[in-house]
Structures are given as C-alpha cells and as structure tokens.
PDB file of C-alpha atoms in Angstrom:
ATOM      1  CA  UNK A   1       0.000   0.000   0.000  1.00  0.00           C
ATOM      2  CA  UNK A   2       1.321   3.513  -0.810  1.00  0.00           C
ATOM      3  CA  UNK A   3       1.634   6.223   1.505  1.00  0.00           C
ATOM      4  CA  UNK A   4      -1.235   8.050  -0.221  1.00  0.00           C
ATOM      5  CA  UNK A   5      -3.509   5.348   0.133  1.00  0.00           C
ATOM      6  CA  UNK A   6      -5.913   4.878   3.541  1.00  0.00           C
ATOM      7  CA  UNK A   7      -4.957   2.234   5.857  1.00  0.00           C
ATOM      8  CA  UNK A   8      -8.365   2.046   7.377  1.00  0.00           C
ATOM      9  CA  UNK A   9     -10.658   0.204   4.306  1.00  0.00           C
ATOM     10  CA  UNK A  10     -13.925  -0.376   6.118  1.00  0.00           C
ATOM     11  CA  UNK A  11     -16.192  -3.627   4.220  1.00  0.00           C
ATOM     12  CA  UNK A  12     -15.491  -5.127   1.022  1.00  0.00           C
ATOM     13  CA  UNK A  13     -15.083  -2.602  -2.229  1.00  0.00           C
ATOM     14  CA  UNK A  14     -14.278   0.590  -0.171  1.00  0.00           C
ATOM     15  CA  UNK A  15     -12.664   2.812  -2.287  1.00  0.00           C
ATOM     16  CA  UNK A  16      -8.924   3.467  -2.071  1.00  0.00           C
ATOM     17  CA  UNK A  17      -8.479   7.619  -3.504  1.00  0.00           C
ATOM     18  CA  UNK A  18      -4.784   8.604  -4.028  1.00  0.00           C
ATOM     19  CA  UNK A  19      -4.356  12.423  -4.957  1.00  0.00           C
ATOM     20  CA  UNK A  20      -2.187  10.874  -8.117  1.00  0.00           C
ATOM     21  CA  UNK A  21      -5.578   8.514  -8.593  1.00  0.00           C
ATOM     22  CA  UNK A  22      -8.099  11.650  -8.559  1.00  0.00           C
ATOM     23  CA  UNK A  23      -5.700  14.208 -10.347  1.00  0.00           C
ATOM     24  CA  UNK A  24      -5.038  11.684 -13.012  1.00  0.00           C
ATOM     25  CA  UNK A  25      -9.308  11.094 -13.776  1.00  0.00           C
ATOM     26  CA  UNK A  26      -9.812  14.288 -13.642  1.00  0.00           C
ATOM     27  CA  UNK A  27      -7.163  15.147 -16.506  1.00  0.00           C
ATOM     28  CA  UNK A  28      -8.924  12.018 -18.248  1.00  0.00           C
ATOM     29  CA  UNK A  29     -12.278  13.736 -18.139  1.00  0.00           C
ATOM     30  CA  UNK A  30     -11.167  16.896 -19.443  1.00  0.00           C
ATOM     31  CA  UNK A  31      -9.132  15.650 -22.023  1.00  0.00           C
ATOM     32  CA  UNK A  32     -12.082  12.699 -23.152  1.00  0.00           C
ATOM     33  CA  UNK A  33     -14.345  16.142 -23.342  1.00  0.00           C
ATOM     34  CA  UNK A  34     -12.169  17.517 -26.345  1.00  0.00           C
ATOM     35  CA  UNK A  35     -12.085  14.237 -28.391  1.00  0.00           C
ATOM     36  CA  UNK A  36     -14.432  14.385 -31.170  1.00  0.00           C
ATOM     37  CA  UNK A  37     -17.805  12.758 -30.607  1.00  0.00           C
ATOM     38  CA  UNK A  38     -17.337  12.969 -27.010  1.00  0.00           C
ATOM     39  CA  UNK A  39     -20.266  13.774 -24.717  1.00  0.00           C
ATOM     40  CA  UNK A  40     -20.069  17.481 -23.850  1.00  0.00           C
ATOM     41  CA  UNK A  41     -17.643  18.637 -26.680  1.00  0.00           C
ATOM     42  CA  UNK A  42     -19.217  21.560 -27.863  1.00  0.00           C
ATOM     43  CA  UNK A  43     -21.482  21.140 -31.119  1.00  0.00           C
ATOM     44  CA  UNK A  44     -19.882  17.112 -31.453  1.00  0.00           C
ATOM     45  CA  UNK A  45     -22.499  14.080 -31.836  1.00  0.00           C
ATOM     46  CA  UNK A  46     -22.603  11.692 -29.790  1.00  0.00           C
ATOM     47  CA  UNK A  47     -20.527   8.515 -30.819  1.00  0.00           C
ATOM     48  CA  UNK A  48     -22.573   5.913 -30.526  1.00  0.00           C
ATOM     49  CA  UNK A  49     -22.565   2.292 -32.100  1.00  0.00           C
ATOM     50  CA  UNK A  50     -25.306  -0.198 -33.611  1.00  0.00           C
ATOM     51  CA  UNK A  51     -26.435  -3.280 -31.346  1.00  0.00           C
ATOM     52  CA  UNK A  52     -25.504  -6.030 -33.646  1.00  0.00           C
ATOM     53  CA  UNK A  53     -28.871  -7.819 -33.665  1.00  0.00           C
ATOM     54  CA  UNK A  54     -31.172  -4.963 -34.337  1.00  0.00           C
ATOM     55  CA  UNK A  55     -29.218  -2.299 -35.377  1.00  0.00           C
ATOM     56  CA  UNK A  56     -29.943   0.347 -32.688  1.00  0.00           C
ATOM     57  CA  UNK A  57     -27.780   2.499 -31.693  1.00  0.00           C
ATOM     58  CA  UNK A  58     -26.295   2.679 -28.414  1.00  0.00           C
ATOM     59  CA  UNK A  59     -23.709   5.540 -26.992  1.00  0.00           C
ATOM     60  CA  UNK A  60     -20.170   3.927 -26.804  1.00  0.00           C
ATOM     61  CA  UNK A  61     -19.939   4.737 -23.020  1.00  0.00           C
ATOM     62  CA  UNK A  62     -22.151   5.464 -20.113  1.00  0.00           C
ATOM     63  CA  UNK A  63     -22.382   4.889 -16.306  1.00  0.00           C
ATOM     64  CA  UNK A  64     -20.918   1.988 -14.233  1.00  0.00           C
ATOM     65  CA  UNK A  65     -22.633   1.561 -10.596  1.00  0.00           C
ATOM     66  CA  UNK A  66     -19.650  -0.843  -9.288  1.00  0.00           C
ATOM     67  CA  UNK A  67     -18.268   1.050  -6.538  1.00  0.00           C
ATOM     68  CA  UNK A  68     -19.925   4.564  -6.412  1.00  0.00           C
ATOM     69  CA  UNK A  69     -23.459   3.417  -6.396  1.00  0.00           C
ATOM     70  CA  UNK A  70     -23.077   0.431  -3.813  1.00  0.00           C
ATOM     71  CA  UNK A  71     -24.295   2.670  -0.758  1.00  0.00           C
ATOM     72  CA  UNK A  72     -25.580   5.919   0.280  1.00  0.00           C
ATOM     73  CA  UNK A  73     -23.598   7.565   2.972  1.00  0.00           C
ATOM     74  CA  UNK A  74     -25.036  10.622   3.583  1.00  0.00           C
ATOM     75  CA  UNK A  75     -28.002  13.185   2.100  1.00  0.00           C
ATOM     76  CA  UNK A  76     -25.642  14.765   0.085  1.00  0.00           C
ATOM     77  CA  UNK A  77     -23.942  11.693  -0.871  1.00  0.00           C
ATOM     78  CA  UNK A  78     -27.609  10.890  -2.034  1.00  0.00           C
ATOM     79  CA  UNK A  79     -28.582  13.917  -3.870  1.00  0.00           C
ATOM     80  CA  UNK A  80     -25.160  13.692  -6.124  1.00  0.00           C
ATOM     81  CA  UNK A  81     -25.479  10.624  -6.690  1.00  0.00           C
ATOM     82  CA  UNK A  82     -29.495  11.348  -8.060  1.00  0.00           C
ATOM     83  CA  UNK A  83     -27.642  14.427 -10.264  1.00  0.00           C
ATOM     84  CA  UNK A  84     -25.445  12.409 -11.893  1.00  0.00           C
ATOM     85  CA  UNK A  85     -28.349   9.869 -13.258  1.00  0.00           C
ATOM     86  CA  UNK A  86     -30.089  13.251 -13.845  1.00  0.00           C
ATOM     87  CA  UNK A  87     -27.404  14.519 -15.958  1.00  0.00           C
ATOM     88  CA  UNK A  88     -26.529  11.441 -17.962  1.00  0.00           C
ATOM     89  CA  UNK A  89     -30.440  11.167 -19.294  1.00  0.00           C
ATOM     90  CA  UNK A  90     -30.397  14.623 -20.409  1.00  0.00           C
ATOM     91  CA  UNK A  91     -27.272  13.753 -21.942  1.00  0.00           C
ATOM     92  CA  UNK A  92     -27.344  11.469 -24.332  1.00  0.00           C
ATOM     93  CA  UNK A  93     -24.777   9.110 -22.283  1.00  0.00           C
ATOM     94  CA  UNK A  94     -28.262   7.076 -21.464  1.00  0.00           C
ATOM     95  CA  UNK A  95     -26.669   3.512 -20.808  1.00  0.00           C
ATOM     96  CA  UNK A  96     -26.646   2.134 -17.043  1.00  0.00           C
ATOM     97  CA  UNK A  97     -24.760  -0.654 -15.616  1.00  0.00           C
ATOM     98  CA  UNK A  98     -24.972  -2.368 -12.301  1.00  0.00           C
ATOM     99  CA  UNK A  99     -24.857  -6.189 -10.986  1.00  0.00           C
ATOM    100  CA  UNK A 100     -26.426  -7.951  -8.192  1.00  0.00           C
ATOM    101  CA  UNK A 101     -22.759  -8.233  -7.047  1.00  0.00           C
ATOM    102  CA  UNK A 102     -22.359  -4.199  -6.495  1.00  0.00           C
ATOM    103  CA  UNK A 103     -23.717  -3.870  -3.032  1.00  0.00           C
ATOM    104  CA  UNK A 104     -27.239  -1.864  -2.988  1.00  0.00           C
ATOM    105  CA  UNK A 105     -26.254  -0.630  -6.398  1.00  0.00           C
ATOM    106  CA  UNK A 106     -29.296  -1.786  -8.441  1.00  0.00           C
ATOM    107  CA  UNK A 107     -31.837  -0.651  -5.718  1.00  0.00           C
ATOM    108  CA  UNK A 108     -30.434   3.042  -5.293  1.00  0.00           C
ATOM    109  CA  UNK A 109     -30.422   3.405  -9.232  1.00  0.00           C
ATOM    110  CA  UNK A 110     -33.902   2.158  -9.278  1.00  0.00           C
ATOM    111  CA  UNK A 111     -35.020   3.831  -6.462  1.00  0.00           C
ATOM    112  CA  UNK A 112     -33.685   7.382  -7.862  1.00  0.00           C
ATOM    113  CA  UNK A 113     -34.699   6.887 -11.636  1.00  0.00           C
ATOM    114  CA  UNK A 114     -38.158   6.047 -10.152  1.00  0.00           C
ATOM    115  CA  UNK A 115     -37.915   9.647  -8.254  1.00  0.00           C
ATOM    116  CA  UNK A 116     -36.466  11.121 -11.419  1.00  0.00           C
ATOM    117  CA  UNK A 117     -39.050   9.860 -13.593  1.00  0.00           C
ATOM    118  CA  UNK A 118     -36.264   8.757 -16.611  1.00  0.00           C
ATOM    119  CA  UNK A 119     -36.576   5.544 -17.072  1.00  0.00           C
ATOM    120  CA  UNK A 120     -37.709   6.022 -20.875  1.00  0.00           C
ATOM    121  CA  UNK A 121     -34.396   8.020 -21.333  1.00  0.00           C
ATOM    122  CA  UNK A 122     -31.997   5.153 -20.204  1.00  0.00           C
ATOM    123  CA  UNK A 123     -30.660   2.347 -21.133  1.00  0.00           C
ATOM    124  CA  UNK A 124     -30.660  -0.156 -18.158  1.00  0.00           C
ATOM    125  CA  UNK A 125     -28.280  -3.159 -17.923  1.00  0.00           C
ATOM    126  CA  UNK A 126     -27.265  -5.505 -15.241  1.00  0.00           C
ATOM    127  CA  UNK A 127     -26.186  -8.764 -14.700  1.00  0.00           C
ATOM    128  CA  UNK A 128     -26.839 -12.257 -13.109  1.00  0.00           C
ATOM    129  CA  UNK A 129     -23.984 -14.272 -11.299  1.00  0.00           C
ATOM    130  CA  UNK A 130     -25.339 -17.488  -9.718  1.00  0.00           C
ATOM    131  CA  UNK A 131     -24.142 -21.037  -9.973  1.00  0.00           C
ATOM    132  CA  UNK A 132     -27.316 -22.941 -11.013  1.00  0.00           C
ATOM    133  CA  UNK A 133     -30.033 -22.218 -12.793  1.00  0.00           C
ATOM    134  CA  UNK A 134     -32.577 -22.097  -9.500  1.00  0.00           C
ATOM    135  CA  UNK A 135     -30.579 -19.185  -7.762  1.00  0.00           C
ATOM    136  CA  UNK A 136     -30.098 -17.179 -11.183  1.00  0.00           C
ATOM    137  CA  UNK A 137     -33.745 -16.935 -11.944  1.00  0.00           C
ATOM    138  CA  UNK A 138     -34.249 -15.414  -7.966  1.00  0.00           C
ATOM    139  CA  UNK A 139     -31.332 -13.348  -8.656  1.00  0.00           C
ATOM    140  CA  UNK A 140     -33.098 -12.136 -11.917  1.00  0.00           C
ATOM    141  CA  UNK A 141     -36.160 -11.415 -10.455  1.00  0.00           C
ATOM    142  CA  UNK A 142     -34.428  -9.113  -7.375  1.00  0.00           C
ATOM    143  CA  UNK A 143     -32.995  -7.608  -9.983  1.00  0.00           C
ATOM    144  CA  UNK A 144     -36.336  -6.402 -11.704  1.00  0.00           C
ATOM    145  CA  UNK A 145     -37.238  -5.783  -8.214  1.00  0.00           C
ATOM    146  CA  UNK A 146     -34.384  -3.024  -7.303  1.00  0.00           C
ATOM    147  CA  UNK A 147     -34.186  -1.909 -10.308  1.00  0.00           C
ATOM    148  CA  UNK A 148     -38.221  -0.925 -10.209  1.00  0.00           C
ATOM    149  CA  UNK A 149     -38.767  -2.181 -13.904  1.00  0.00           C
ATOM    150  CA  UNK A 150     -40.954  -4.142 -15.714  1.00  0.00           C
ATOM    151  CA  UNK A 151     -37.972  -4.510 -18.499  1.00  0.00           C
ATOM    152  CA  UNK A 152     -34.253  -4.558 -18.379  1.00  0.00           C
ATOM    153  CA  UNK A 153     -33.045  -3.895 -21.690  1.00  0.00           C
ATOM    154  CA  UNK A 154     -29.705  -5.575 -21.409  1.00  0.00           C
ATOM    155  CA  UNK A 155     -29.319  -8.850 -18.992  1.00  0.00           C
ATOM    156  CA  UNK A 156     -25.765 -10.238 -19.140  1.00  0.00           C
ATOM    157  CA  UNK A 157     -24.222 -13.734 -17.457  1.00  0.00           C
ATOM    158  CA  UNK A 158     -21.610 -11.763 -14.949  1.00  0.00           C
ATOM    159  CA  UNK A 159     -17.886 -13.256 -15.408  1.00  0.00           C
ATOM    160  CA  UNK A 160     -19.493 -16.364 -17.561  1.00  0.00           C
ATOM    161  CA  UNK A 161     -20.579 -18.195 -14.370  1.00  0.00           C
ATOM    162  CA  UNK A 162     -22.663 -20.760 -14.773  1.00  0.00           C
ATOM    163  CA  UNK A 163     -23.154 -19.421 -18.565  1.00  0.00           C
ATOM    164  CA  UNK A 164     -25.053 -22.290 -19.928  1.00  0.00           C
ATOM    165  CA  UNK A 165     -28.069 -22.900 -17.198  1.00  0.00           C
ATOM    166  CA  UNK A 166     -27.867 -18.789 -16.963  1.00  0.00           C
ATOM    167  CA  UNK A 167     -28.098 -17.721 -20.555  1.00  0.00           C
ATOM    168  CA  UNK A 168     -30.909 -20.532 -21.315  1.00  0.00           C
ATOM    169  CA  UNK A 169     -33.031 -18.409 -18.688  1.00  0.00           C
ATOM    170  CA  UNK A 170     -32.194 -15.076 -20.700  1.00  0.00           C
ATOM    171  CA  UNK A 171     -32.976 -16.371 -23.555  1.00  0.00           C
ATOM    172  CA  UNK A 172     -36.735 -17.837 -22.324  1.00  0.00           C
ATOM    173  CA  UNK A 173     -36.864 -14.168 -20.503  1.00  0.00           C
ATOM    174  CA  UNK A 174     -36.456 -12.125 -23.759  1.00  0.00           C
ATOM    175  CA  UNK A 175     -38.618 -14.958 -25.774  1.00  0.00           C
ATOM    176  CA  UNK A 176     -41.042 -13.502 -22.922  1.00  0.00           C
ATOM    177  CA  UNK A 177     -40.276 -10.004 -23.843  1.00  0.00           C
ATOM    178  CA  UNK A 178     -38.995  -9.051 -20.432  1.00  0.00           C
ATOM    179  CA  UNK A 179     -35.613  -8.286 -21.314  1.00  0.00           C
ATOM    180  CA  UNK A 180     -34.064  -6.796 -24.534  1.00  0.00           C
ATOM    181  CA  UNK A 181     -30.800  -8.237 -25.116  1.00  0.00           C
ATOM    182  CA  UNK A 182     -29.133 -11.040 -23.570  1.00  0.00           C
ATOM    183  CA  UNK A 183     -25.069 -10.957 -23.326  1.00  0.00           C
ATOM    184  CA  UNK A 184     -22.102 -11.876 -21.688  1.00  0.00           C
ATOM    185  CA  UNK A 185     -19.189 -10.572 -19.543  1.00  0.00           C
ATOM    186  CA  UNK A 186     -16.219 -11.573 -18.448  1.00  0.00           C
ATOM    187  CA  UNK A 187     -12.880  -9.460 -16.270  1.00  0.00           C
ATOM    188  CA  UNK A 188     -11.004 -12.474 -16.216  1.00  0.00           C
ATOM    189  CA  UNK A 189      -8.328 -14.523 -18.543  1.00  0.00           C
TER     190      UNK A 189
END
C-alpha cells in the first residue's frame, strides 16, 4: 500500500483515492471532453454504435454503478449521486450498468430513476452471477425488483458463471419479452 492510500478500508469494495488517482481522472475527463464525438464537446455528436442484432444504436460509453453506487452515505452523498443519473439522461450518455454483485447498487439506481421519472431516457443493464439455474432466476427477479422495472433492456451472465443454465433463462426471458438483449461478460483470462 502507498503512503497516499488509507490504511483504514472499512467492508469489502471501499474505495482506495490517491491524490495521483483523482488528479489523473480528472485530466482524463477533461481531455475525453475535447475528443471528437465525445459527450459534452461543444457542437460534437454523440458517438454511438449499432447493437448487432437490431441495429440500434447505443452511446459507446455510459455509467458503471460498481463502486460509487453500492451505498448511500449521507443526504448529500444521495442527492449527487441522483444528479449524476439526472445529468446522464439529459445527456445522451443514457446507458446504465450495475450487478447484483455491487452492493445496494441496483436498488439506489432504481429507487432514484423512479424519483427522477427517466426511465424512458436510459438504457438499463445488469447482470446475473449465480451457480445454477434455480438461484439465477431469484437473482433475476431481485434484480427487476431493485431496479423498479418491468424490463431490463440488457441482462448479461456476470464473469461467464454458470453461462449455460444462466443464458438458457435469458434467452426464455427475452422470448417472454422481459428483457431486450441477452449478453455476456467476463474481467477475467
């Protein structure tokens, strides 16, 4: 651990923040905002790309929930977080992402897209990491729960686990028209 890193990590994910770590996204930010097609850049489209399947387009980046969206710490900590989601559906940047696996991620978005009334302007994803088939499809359905929709339009199988028994209940859940688009991720080798 580095000097400019806090000893005391309280629970599982806590955030480690190095003034390098926050100086050096910052400067990413800014400079991202200059490249053409980037959100923000003044009088430059969006850059999106098509959805393979069906041709729609999707913008090329939009907002993770790992880490920043697992819990609520304070009010404030509350109403940014509700900004940000604000901001990215007037945006453009419309895509969400969250997991069961990212603490009370998926509950807080749904709970302050519900408030925001945006759910039409975004593109929700998430993800379902369970081992059989039997603890997926509960996962799935907490998922529709916290997220306070009737339709996730992207459902992936989280890290490939359990990818057969898990994508065969996408797959009957979009024949079903409850989800969108099924996919797949994967962080590892």
């Amino acid at each position: 651990m580095s000097s400019t890193e806090p000893s005391d990590t309280k629970g599982v994910g806590a955030a480690r923040f190095s003034r390098r770590g926050i100086l050096a996204g910052a400067a990413a930010v800014s400079a991202a905002s200059l490249l053409p097609g980037a959100a923000g850049a003044q009088g430059a489209p969006l850059l999106q790309k098509p959805i393979p399947a069906t041709g729609e387009m999707v913008p090329i980046i939009g907002l993770g929930t790992a880490r920043r969206y697992e819990r609520i710490d304070s009010p404030a900590d509350r109403q940014q977080l509700k900004e940000t989601l604000a901001r990215l559906a007037e945006s453009g940047l419309r895509i969400v992402d969250s997991a069961p696996s990212y603490g009370e991620a998926e509950a807080i978005v749904g709970e302050l897209v519900a408030e925001l009334g945006i759910r039409d302007k975004l593109f929700v994803c998430t993800k379902v990491g369970a081992d059989n088939k039997a603890a997926g499809a509960e996962q799935i359905e907490q998922s529709f729960k916290r997220l306070k929709v009737a339709k996730i339009d992207m459902l992936a199988v989280h890290n490939l686990r359990d990818i057969t028994n898990q994508l065969a209940t996408l797959r009957d859940l979009k024949a079903a028209g409850r989800i969108r688009y099924v996919g797949a991720t994967t962080s590892f080798d």
